[in-house]
Structures are given as C-alpha cells and as structure tokens.
Tab-separated table of C-alpha atoms in Angstrom:
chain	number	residue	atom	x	y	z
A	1438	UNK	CA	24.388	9.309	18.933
A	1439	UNK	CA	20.356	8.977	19.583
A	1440	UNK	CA	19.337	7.722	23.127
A	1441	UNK	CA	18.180	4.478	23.385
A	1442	UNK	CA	14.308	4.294	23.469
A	1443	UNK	CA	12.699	3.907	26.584
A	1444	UNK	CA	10.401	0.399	27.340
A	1445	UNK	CA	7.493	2.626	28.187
A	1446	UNK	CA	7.737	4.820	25.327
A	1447	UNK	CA	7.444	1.835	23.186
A	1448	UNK	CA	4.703	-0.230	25.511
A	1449	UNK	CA	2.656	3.288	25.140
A	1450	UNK	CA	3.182	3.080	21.212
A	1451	UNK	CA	2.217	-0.543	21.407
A	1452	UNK	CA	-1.103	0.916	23.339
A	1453	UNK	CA	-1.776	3.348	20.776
A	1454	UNK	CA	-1.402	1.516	17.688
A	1455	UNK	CA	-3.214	-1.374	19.273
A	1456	UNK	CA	-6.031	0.159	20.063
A	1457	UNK	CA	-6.191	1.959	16.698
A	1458	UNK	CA	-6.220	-1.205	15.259
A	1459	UNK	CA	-8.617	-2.541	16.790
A	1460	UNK	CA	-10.928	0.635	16.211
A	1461	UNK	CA	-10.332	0.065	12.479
A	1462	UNK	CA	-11.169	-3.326	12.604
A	1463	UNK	CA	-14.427	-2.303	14.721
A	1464	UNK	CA	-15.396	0.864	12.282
A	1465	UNK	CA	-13.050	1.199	9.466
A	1466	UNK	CA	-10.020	3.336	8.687
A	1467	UNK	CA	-11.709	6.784	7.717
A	1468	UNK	CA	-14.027	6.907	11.225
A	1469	UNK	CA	-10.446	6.544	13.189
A	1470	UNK	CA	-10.404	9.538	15.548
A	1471	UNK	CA	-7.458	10.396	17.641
A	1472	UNK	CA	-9.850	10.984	20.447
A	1473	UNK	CA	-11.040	7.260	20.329
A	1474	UNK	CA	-7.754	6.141	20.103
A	1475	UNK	CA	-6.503	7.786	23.016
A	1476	UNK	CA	-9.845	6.930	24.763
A	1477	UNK	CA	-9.235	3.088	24.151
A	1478	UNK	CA	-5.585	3.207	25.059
A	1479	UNK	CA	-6.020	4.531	28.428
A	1480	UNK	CA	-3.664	7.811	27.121
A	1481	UNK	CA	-3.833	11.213	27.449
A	1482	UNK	CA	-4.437	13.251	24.028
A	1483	UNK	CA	-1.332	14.975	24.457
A	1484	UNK	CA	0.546	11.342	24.612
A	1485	UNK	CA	-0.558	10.670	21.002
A	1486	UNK	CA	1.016	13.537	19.505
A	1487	UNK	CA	4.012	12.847	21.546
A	1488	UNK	CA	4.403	9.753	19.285
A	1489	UNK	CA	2.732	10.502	15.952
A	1490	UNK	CA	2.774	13.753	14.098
A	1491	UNK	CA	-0.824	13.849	13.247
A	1492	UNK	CA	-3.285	10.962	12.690
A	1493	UNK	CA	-2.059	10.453	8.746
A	1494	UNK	CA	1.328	9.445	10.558
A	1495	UNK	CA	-0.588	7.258	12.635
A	1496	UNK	CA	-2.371	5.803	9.179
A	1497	UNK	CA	0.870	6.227	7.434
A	1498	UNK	CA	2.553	3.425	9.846
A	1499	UNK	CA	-0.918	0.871	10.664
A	1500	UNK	CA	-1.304	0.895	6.742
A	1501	UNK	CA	2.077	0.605	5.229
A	1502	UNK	CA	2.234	-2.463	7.880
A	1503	UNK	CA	-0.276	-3.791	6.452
A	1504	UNK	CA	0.764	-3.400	2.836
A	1505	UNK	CA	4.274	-5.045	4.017
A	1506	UNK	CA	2.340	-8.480	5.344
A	1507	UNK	CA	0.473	-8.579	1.567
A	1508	UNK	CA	4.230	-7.818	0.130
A	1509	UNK	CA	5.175	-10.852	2.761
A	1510	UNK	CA	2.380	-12.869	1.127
A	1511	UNK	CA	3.809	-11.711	-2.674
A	1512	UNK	CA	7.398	-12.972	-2.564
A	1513	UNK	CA	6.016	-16.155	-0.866
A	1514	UNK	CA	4.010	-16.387	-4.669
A	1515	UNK	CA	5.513	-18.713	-7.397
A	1516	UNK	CA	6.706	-16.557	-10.445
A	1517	UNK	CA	3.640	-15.717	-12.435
A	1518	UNK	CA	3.579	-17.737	-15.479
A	1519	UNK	CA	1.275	-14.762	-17.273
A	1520	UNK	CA	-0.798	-11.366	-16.786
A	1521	UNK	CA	-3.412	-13.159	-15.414
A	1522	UNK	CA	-0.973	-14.638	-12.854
A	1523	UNK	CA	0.695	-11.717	-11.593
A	1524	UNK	CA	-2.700	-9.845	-11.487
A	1525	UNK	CA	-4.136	-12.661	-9.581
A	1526	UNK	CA	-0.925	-12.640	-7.221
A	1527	UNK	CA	-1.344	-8.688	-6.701
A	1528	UNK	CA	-5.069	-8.721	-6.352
A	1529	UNK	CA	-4.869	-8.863	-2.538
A	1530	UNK	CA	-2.533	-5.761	-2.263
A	1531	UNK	CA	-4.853	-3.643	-4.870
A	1532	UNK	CA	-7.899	-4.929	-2.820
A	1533	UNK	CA	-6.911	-3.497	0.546
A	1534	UNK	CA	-5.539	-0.509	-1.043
A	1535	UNK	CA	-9.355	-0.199	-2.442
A	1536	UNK	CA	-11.102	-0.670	0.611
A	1537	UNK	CA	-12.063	2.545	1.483
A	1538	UNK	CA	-11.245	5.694	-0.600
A	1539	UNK	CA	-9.825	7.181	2.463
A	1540	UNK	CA	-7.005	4.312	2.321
A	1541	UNK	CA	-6.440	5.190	-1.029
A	1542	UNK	CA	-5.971	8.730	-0.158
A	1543	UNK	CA	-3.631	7.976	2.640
A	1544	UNK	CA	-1.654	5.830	0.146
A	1545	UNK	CA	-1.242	8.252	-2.636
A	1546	UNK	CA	-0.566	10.962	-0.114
A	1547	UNK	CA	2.508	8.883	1.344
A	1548	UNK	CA	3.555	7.086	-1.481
A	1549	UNK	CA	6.333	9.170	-3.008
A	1550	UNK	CA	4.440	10.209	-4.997
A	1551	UNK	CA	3.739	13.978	-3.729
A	1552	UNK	CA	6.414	15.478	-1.940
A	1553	UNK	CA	7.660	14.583	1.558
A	1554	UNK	CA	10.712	15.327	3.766
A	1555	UNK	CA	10.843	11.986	5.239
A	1556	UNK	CA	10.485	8.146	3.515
A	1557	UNK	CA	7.556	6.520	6.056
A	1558	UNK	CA	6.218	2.826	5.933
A	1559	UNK	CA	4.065	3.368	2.742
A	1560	UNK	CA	6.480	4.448	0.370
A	1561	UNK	CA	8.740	1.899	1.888
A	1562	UNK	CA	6.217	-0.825	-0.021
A	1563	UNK	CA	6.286	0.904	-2.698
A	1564	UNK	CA	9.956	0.133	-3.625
A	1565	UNK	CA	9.494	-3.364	-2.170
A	1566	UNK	CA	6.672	-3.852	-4.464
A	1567	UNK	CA	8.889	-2.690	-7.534
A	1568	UNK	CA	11.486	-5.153	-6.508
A	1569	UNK	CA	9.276	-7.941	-6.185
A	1570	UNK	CA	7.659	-7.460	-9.432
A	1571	UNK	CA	11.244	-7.181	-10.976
A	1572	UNK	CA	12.139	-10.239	-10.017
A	1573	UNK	CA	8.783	-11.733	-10.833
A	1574	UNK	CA	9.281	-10.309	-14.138
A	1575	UNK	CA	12.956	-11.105	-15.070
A	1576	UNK	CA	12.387	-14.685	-14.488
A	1577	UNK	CA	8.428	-15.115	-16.559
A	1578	UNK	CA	7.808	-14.779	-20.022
A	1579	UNK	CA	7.112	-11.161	-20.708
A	1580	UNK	CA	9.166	-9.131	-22.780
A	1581	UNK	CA	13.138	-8.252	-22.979
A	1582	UNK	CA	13.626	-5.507	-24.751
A	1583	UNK	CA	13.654	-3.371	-21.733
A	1584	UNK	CA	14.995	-3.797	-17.973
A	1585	UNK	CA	12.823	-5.783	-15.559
A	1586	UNK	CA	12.933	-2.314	-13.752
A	1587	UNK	CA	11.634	-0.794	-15.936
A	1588	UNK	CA	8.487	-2.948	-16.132
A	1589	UNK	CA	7.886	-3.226	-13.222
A	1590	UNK	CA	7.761	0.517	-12.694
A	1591	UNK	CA	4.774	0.267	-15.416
A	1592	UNK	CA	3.666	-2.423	-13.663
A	1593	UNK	CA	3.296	-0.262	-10.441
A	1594	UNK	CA	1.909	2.592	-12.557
A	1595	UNK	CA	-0.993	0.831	-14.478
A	1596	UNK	CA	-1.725	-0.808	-10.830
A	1597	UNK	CA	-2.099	2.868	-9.458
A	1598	UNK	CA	-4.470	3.960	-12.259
A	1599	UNK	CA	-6.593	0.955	-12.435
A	1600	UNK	CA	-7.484	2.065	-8.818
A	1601	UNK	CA	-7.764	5.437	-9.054
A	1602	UNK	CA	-10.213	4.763	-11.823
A	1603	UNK	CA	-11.687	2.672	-9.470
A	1604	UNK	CA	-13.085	5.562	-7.032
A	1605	UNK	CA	-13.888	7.719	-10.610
A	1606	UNK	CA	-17.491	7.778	-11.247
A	1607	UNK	CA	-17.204	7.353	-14.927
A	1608	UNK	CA	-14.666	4.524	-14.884
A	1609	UNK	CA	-15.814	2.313	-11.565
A	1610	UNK	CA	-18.074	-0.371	-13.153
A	1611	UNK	CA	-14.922	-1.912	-15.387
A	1612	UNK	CA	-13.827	-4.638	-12.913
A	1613	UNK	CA	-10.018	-3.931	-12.019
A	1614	UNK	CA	-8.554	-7.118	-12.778
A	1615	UNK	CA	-10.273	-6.480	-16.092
A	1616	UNK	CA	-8.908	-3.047	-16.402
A	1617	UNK	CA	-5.228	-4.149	-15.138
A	1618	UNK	CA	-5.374	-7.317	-17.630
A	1619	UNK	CA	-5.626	-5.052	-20.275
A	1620	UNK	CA	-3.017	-2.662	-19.697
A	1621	UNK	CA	-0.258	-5.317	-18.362
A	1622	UNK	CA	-0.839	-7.664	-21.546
A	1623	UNK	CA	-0.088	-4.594	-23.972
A	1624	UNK	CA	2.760	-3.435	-21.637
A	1625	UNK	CA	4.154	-6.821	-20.989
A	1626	UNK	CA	3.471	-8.678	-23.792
A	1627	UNK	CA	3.687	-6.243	-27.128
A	1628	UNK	CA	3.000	-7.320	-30.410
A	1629	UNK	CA	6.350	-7.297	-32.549
C-alpha cells in the first residue's frame, strides 16, 4: 500500500508548478529554466528534482493541464454540424499546441506517440480527445461506413500533421484550418 502524501510535499508542488506558471506566462514555455523556477518558489534545486524527473516532466504535467481545460471547453461544444464546425471547435486546442515549437515538441515527445514507460498528463488528452471526437462524430453527419473510432483516430492524425506542417518551412504559409478542412472533408465526407 503507498503512504499517504504528505501536505507539504504537495504545498511545495503547488510552489513549484505555480511559479512555473507564472514564468511561462511572463516569458514563454521554451525560456522555462529549472533554476528560475526554483528561484521563484523559494526551493532549493535539489527540491525540484525531488518532485519532477527532469523539466519535460515538469512541461509534461503544466501542458497536458492545459490541454485538459481546452478538452473541458470541447465536450462543453454542441455536436459539430460539419468540417468546418468541428475544425472551428478544435481550433483552440491546435492553437495552443502551436504556440511555440517547443510545445509542440513537448507534445509529440509525450504523446504516445514515441515510446514511454509511463502514461503522463499529455497522452492522457490524447485519448480524451479521441473520445470526444467519437462522440462528436457518431452523432453529426459524416460518414458510416466505418466506426466513429476509427474517425476520429484520423481525425487526431490529420490534426497532428496539419501542425507539424505548420513548423515545416515549405508547408507553413497554408493556413491550418485551411489545411485541416481539406483533409477532414475527404476523410469525413467521401464521395460514393
């Protein structure tokens, strides 16, 4: 059985997450350094790594919070009536997860998607998201020749491509609403 968690341990969490937050808010996610965190909480450096793992643990946490209140925001959303709906309804998400390429980093590197012993806060949203847009989807008038699962896993996919072509050089000056619109209508909405 795990010990219960000690008040201060969590007030000095509280401290350290606060005052990263309110770094970010000051200078951005990718100028976050642990020794301005610790700095602004009143903590020793030592006391940081006591509670995260590393400073993408930190990120991995203050970001997939963040991701969670837009997801908060998304179920609150009426059931998109078309693409341009559910693009407009996800556009928040995909624009915080754009903010900074460093965000976008963090994401990918905690989203499931590569390898990782543990399941953190990120890719936490990112079966939230799947399930929102599932339901989203079996209930609007897209296609039903395949599971709402399914599409919504495309869905997710064509999200995650529209912004990484969004940091590509080549590929940034297509809007991404423009970019998404495109993919969902041929994924949702095939031709017979």
């Amino acid at each position: 059985m795990k010990d219960a968690i000690q008040p201060r341990t969590l007030i000095t969490r509280a401290k350290l997450t606060a005052a990263a937050e309110a770094l970010i808010a000051d200078h951005g996610y990718d100028a976050l350094r642990v020794e301005e965190v610790v700095k602004t909480a009143g903590v020793a450096k030592g006391t940081f790594f006591a509670h995260f793992k590393d400073k993408d643990a930190l990120m991995d946490l203050l970001i997939g919070a963040k991701i969670d209140g837009l997801l908060d925001d998304l179920e609150r959303q009426p059931v998109p009536g078309s693409t341009a709906d559910l693009i407009a309804a996800m556009d928040p998400m995909m624009r915080f997860m754009t903010c900074e390429r460093y965000v976008f980093d963090v994401i990918l590197r905690h989203s499931g998607a590569a390898m990782s012993d543990e399941i953190g806060p990120i890719a936490k949203t990112f079966g939230r998201h799947l399930i929102v847009v599932a339901d989203w989807l079996r209930d609007g008038p897209f296609r039903r020749d395949i599971s709402t699962l399914l599409m919504a896993e495309g869905v997710q996919a064509f999200l995650v491509q529209v912004m990484a072509l969004h940091f590509c050089a080549i590929h940034a000056n297509v809007d991404m609403r423009d970019r998404l619109q495109v993919y969902l209508d041929a994924w949702l909405l095939p031709k017979d």
